[in-house]
Amino acid sequence: MDKILIIGGNAAGLTAASRAKRIDPRLDVTVIERLPHISYSTCGLPYLLARLVSAESLISYTPETFRKERGIAVHTEVRVESVIPSRKRAHGVRVDTGEAVEFPFDRLLIATGVKPKPPAIPGIDLANVFTLLNLQDALRIQEALAAAQQVAIIGAGYVGLEVAECLRSLGKSVHLFERERQVLSSVDPDMAQIVEYELRRFGVHVSTGANVLALVGQDGRVNGIKSASGLGITPAELVLLDTGVEPNGDLAKEAGVRIGLNGGISVDPHMETNLPGIYAAGNCVETHCAIRRRPVLSYIGTVAAKQGRIAGENMAARRTTFLGAIGTTVLKVFDLNVARTGLTTREAAAEKMPVISARIESDDRASYYPPKRKVGVKLIAERATRRLIGAQIVGYGEAAKRIDVAATAITCGMPIEDFAQLDLAYSPPYSSLWDPLLIAAQALKRGGPL
Amino acid sequence: MDKILIIGGNAAGLTAASRAKRIDPRLDVTVIERLPHISYSTCGLPYLLARLVSAESLISYTPETFRKERGIAVHTEVRVESVIPSRKRAHGVRVDTGEAVEFPFDRLLIATGVKPKPPAIPGIDLANVFTLLNLQDALRIQEALAAAQQVAIIGAGYVGLEVAECLRSLGKSVHLFERERQVLSSVDPDMAQIVEYELRRFGVHVSTGANVLALVGQDGRVNGIKSASGLGITPAELVLLDTGVEPNGDLAKEAGVRIGLNGGISVDPHMETNLPGIYAAGNCVETHCAIRRRPVLSYIGTVAAKQGRIAGENMAARRTTFLGAIGTTVLKVFDLNVARTGLTTREAAAEKMPVISARIESDDRASYYPPKRKVGVKLIAERATRRLIGAQIVGYGEAAKRIDVAATAITCGMPIEDFAQLDLAYSPPYSSLWDPLLIAAQALKRGGPL
């Protein structure tokens, strides 16, 4: 009875555990998690802060129900300190008691996720300065929010924007500081402008191109942000850092697992590392980008779950292959739907890939069927091959599934001429006779040599 | 200055006219329409009956605005009686005055749409028996509805179901008679059952497997339906026939244009018929099915508009190609979203194409983010190649854009193994970590040999 050991009890780790056990119920599967909770929706944490959902409803399984319903042992609050591949053992300590524990394995999965990359400025160790990476973070922020009216968010990425919306819904004053000259650097500046407009429309103070010099405080607790804008100190009783994360690969590296050039754990298409029998999956690994055809870093829950699934299948001796990802995401920013897939103009430039692009704005359904809503669509194609390589959709109309249509076309390497003729569904309650995607494709066709 | 003549003033005809004139503004473009209105949304007609929209708002252009804004002459209420290809002339009559008119052309487009196929039963000529093919039909039905409380609909296709919903919203009693053993024969019986349940839930009387023997009436006006079910006469003050249509190709045939085996006008990929300079587009032509790789009949507005666009480009001497269609449609039936693309199980069987299929039911978003709603997804793949060839989505959750994702994959000939790993967008307000499409693809993978 082979022993499968999994370090990390969230999307990648638990999906792998469940999948392996399902394929081969005789396997002895054990999951170790450093924190108190497993199996919760990390993407739902901002909505916990907004009091839209409870912590309980974010959790799918407790260690007990996971064991009972799936036959998988789970140890929480155990920190793995080292992995000895030659002895096929992992050593750790119980966080509460300090007791040393040891786990033997035949096959191991490292799914240790990410760690925050805080900015190198004074004051980030003050009380009421947080990152939001896990449920424990969220519960701590929730507690501190009770006595905080003025909140500063440093970094305007996915988490920063979602939390900005959620805290505005609680009536907090929110000031967003972003070092780049635009919010949400995962979309092009022209699309980011629409997002910035929406943030301002709902009363978020937005400072782009901001140079935050220090967090300042009193009695060990943050009370302001010092930035180079010359406006003195911006008051802030609570600060959220959304200044980036990096793969949490220390444990793997010390065990002799190869780390890639991007800093993630290097894996093959079966999610196996350079050490036979040791697998890795989720945000700690390098993910194959199906457009660039090389490994990149990806911090997306759906990708982590897919990689976990493939890792679980291969650990259970079913040979399957992870086909890669293309960076498809969607984000709600107040009333605005913001979605992107593939490469942005900037990302394509970084690959030295000449592109053509077009942006259109259109109603999302038949003009006479209320309520029609505006959507902006930007499409990007490789100039040489005319294949679609990127799409961004920002608007009050449907964006989340439209971006999936573009993602599917990009995955297939579809030329824009074919994309412009896609047979998409139409009926007045749902869409317009020419879907905004097709109108954008027609504009893109005109944009390049025919 | 070449003369372009277009017979038919709706989706295909007007799109072709606009496109040709846009590419080459020197062209002399004339449109002839048999009925009083042009440029209205045929798909919006049921919502006119429901009083959700006005006739005016369904109309994009009047003949006057079309002429003024686009420089295209439009003649309404002119019936073309013959086309003489050798003399490059069309002969017609003004419907109101009976005056003979003649139109010369260098290139001609036939976009004459469809004509109804009424059932061969007694009573269909009674007053208050209607079909719903054009705006004039809708206006007549609207007038008759004022004095009709009990309505019978014969045929449970798209129009029948949409009108059933719209008339229920006006408080009418609606009895739906369908000859087949299921409603909506464009989806598989298991999906149609869900639609039938929804119709009943909103008080529509549904009789499937119904054998309507006659329409009966008094003083020349319909007052009942006689069917073979043994229940006597079902009262009906108004009857809508949704018993099918066929291509309106008489004019083309008499001019020597080749008609295909399916009864539609035969065209090449540039929408040109066997007679050089004579084009055809829209519901009157045979449409290339990109899955079956042969011509079929299609009565879908988006396809007609695409064909019109391609015809217009080729008539303006820009060589472009229509890539075909795959039968993507979406339909609202009360609270239910009903979408399909590609081949159904029955259609695949008619092609003698062995398939595998899977059907799942899933929530459409994160379980904790209200309101989550159920969607049923059925995927069909060719057994031999494992390529996706069909999808059907029925549920209270999003279906219209999800079907577009499947349509894109089918167009690309994507194998189900690749489809199951599509990088689709996720965020709690929009979807679940594993989109129902991916869950269905996983089920389909299990369904066949790996």
GROMACS .gro file of N, CA and C in nm, chain A residues 112-170:
model
  177
  112THR      N    1   0.317   2.409  -0.179
  112THR     CA    2   0.337   2.502  -0.068
  112THR      C    3   0.299   2.646  -0.103
  113GLY      N    4   0.248   2.667  -0.224
  113GLY     CA    5   0.193   2.799  -0.257
  113GLY      C    6   0.294   2.911  -0.263
  114VAL      N    7   0.253   3.026  -0.216
  114VAL     CA    8   0.336   3.147  -0.229
  114VAL      C    9   0.364   3.210  -0.093
  115LYS      N   10   0.460   3.302  -0.094
  115LYS     CA   11   0.485   3.385   0.024
  115LYS      C   12   0.486   3.530  -0.022
  116PRO      N   13   0.451   3.622   0.068
  116PRO     CA   14   0.442   3.763   0.026
  116PRO      C   15   0.580   3.822   0.000
  117LYS      N   16   0.582   3.923  -0.086
  117LYS     CA   17   0.704   3.997  -0.119
  117LYS      C   18   0.681   4.140  -0.071
  118PRO      N   19   0.704   4.167   0.057
  118PRO     CA   20   0.672   4.300   0.108
  118PRO      C   21   0.772   4.403   0.054
  119PRO      N   22   0.730   4.528   0.041
  119PRO     CA   23   0.821   4.630  -0.009
  119PRO      C   24   0.929   4.661   0.095
  120ALA      N   25   1.046   4.702   0.047
  120ALA     CA   26   1.158   4.731   0.139
  120ALA      C   27   1.148   4.875   0.188
  121ILE      N   28   1.050   4.899   0.273
  121ILE     CA   29   1.032   5.034   0.329
  121ILE      C   30   1.014   5.023   0.479
  122PRO      N   31   1.044   5.130   0.553
  122PRO     CA   32   1.026   5.124   0.698
  122PRO      C   33   0.878   5.112   0.734
  123GLY      N   34   0.851   5.043   0.841
  123GLY     CA   35   0.717   5.044   0.899
  123GLY      C   36   0.629   4.927   0.864
  124ILE      N   37   0.680   4.835   0.780
  124ILE     CA   38   0.588   4.727   0.742
  124ILE      C   39   0.568   4.626   0.854
  125ASP      N   40   0.645   4.638   0.964
  125ASP     CA   41   0.624   4.546   1.075
  125ASP      C   42   0.527   4.603   1.180
  126LEU      N   43   0.477   4.723   1.156
  126LEU     CA   44   0.382   4.782   1.250
  126LEU      C   45   0.255   4.697   1.260
  127ALA      N   46   0.188   4.707   1.374
  127ALA     CA   47   0.059   4.638   1.388
  127ALA      C   48  -0.042   4.700   1.291
  128ASN      N   49  -0.142   4.618   1.251
  128ASN     CA   50  -0.246   4.659   1.154
  128ASN      C   51  -0.194   4.678   1.012
  129VAL      N   52  -0.077   4.617   0.984
  129VAL     CA   53  -0.030   4.608   0.845
  129VAL      C   54  -0.041   4.461   0.804
  130PHE      N   55  -0.116   4.435   0.698
  130PHE     CA   56  -0.151   4.297   0.664
  130PHE      C   57  -0.121   4.262   0.518
  131THR      N   58  -0.105   4.134   0.495
  131THR     CA   59  -0.123   4.081   0.359
  131THR      C   60  -0.246   3.992   0.365
  132LEU      N   61  -0.301   3.959   0.249
  132LEU     CA   62  -0.421   3.874   0.246
  132LEU      C   63  -0.393   3.754   0.157
  133LEU      N   64  -0.331   3.651   0.219
  133LEU     CA   65  -0.296   3.532   0.142
  133LEU      C   66  -0.378   3.410   0.184
  134ASN      N   67  -0.427   3.411   0.309
  134ASN     CA   68  -0.497   3.293   0.357
  134ASN      C   69  -0.608   3.332   0.454
  135LEU      N   70  -0.683   3.231   0.496
  135LEU     CA   71  -0.800   3.256   0.580
  135LEU      C   72  -0.762   3.320   0.712
  136GLN      N   73  -0.646   3.279   0.768
  136GLN     CA   74  -0.601   3.338   0.893
  136GLN      C   75  -0.577   3.489   0.876
  137ASP      N   76  -0.514   3.527   0.765
  137ASP     CA   77  -0.497   3.669   0.735
  137ASP      C   78  -0.632   3.740   0.735
  138ALA      N   79  -0.729   3.679   0.668
  138ALA     CA   80  -0.860   3.743   0.652
  138ALA      C   81  -0.927   3.761   0.788
  139LEU      N   82  -0.916   3.660   0.873
  139LEU     CA   83  -0.980   3.670   1.005
  139LEU      C   84  -0.914   3.779   1.089
  140ARG      N   85  -0.783   3.792   1.076
  140ARG     CA   86  -0.712   3.898   1.150
  140ARG      C   87  -0.752   4.037   1.097
  141ILE      N   88  -0.760   4.050   0.965
  141ILE     CA   89  -0.800   4.179   0.907
  141ILE      C   90  -0.942   4.214   0.952
  142GLN      N   91  -1.028   4.113   0.948
  142GLN     CA   92  -1.167   4.135   0.987
  142GLN      C   93  -1.176   4.190   1.130
  143GLU      N   94  -1.095   4.134   1.218
  143GLU     CA   95  -1.094   4.179   1.357
  143GLU      C   96  -1.047   4.325   1.365
  144ALA      N   97  -0.938   4.355   1.294
  144ALA     CA   98  -0.880   4.489   1.302
  144ALA      C   99  -0.971   4.594   1.236
  145LEU      N  100  -1.051   4.550   1.139
  145LEU     CA  101  -1.137   4.645   1.066
  145LEU      C  102  -1.241   4.709   1.156
  146ALA      N  103  -1.280   4.639   1.262
  146ALA     CA  104  -1.384   4.689   1.350
  146ALA      C  105  -1.348   4.828   1.404
  147ALA      N  106  -1.218   4.849   1.428
  147ALA     CA  107  -1.175   4.976   1.487
  147ALA      C  108  -1.101   5.065   1.386
  148ALA      N  109  -1.114   5.034   1.256
  148ALA     CA  110  -1.043   5.113   1.155
  148ALA      C  111  -1.141   5.169   1.054
  149GLN      N  112  -1.137   5.300   1.036
  149GLN     CA  113  -1.224   5.363   0.937
  149GLN      C  114  -1.146   5.397   0.811
  150GLN      N  115  -1.018   5.437   0.830
  150GLN     CA  116  -0.938   5.479   0.716
  150GLN      C  117  -0.839   5.370   0.678
  151VAL      N  118  -0.852   5.320   0.555
  151VAL     CA  119  -0.771   5.207   0.511
  151VAL      C  120  -0.687   5.249   0.391
  152ALA      N  121  -0.560   5.208   0.393
  152ALA     CA  122  -0.476   5.226   0.275
  152ALA      C  123  -0.443   5.090   0.217
  153ILE      N  124  -0.446   5.081   0.084
  153ILE     CA  125  -0.407   4.958   0.015
  153ILE      C  126  -0.288   4.992  -0.073
  154ILE      N  127  -0.179   4.919  -0.055
  154ILE     CA  128  -0.061   4.944  -0.135
  154ILE      C  129  -0.050   4.834  -0.240
  155GLY      N  130  -0.073   4.871  -0.365
  155GLY     CA  131  -0.071   4.773  -0.473
  155GLY      C  132  -0.211   4.755  -0.530
  156ALA      N  133  -0.228   4.781  -0.660
  156ALA     CA  134  -0.360   4.775  -0.722
  156ALA      C  135  -0.370   4.655  -0.815
  157GLY      N  136  -0.341   4.536  -0.760
  157GLY     CA  137  -0.361   4.412  -0.834
  157GLY      C  138  -0.499   4.355  -0.802
  158TYR      N  139  -0.517   4.225  -0.830
  158TYR     CA  140  -0.648   4.163  -0.810
  158TYR      C  141  -0.696   4.178  -0.666
  159VAL      N  142  -0.611   4.140  -0.570
  159VAL     CA  143  -0.651   4.144  -0.430
  159VAL      C  144  -0.677   4.288  -0.385
  160GLY      N  145  -0.587   4.378  -0.423
  160GLY     CA  146  -0.603   4.518  -0.385
  160GLY      C  147  -0.736   4.575  -0.433
  161LEU      N  148  -0.772   4.546  -0.558
  161LEU     CA  149  -0.895   4.601  -0.614
  161LEU      C  150  -1.019   4.537  -0.552
  162GLU      N  151  -1.013   4.405  -0.532
  162GLU     CA  152  -1.129   4.337  -0.472
  162GLU      C  153  -1.152   4.386  -0.330
  163VAL      N  154  -1.043   4.402  -0.255
  163VAL     CA  155  -1.058   4.448  -0.117
  163VAL      C  156  -1.105   4.594  -0.115
  164ALA      N  157  -1.056   4.675  -0.208
  164ALA     CA  158  -1.103   4.814  -0.216
  164ALA      C  159  -1.254   4.818  -0.230
  165GLU      N  160  -1.307   4.737  -0.321
  165GLU     CA  161  -1.452   4.733  -0.338
  165GLU      C  162  -1.522   4.686  -0.211
  166CYS      N  163  -1.469   4.579  -0.154
  166CYS     CA  164  -1.536   4.521  -0.037
  166CYS      C  165  -1.536   4.618   0.082
  167LEU      N  166  -1.427   4.691   0.099
  167LEU     CA  167  -1.421   4.783   0.214
  167LEU      C  168  -1.506   4.908   0.189
  168ARG      N  169  -1.517   4.949   0.064
  168ARG     CA  170  -1.609   5.060   0.035
  168ARG      C  171  -1.753   5.019   0.068
  169SER      N  172  -1.785   4.893   0.042
  169SER     CA  173  -1.922   4.847   0.070
  169SER      C  174  -1.950   4.849   0.221
  170LEU      N  175  -1.844   4.847   0.302
  170LEU     CA  176  -1.861   4.860   0.449
  170LEU      C  177  -1.857   5.007   0.491
   0.00000   0.00000   0.00000
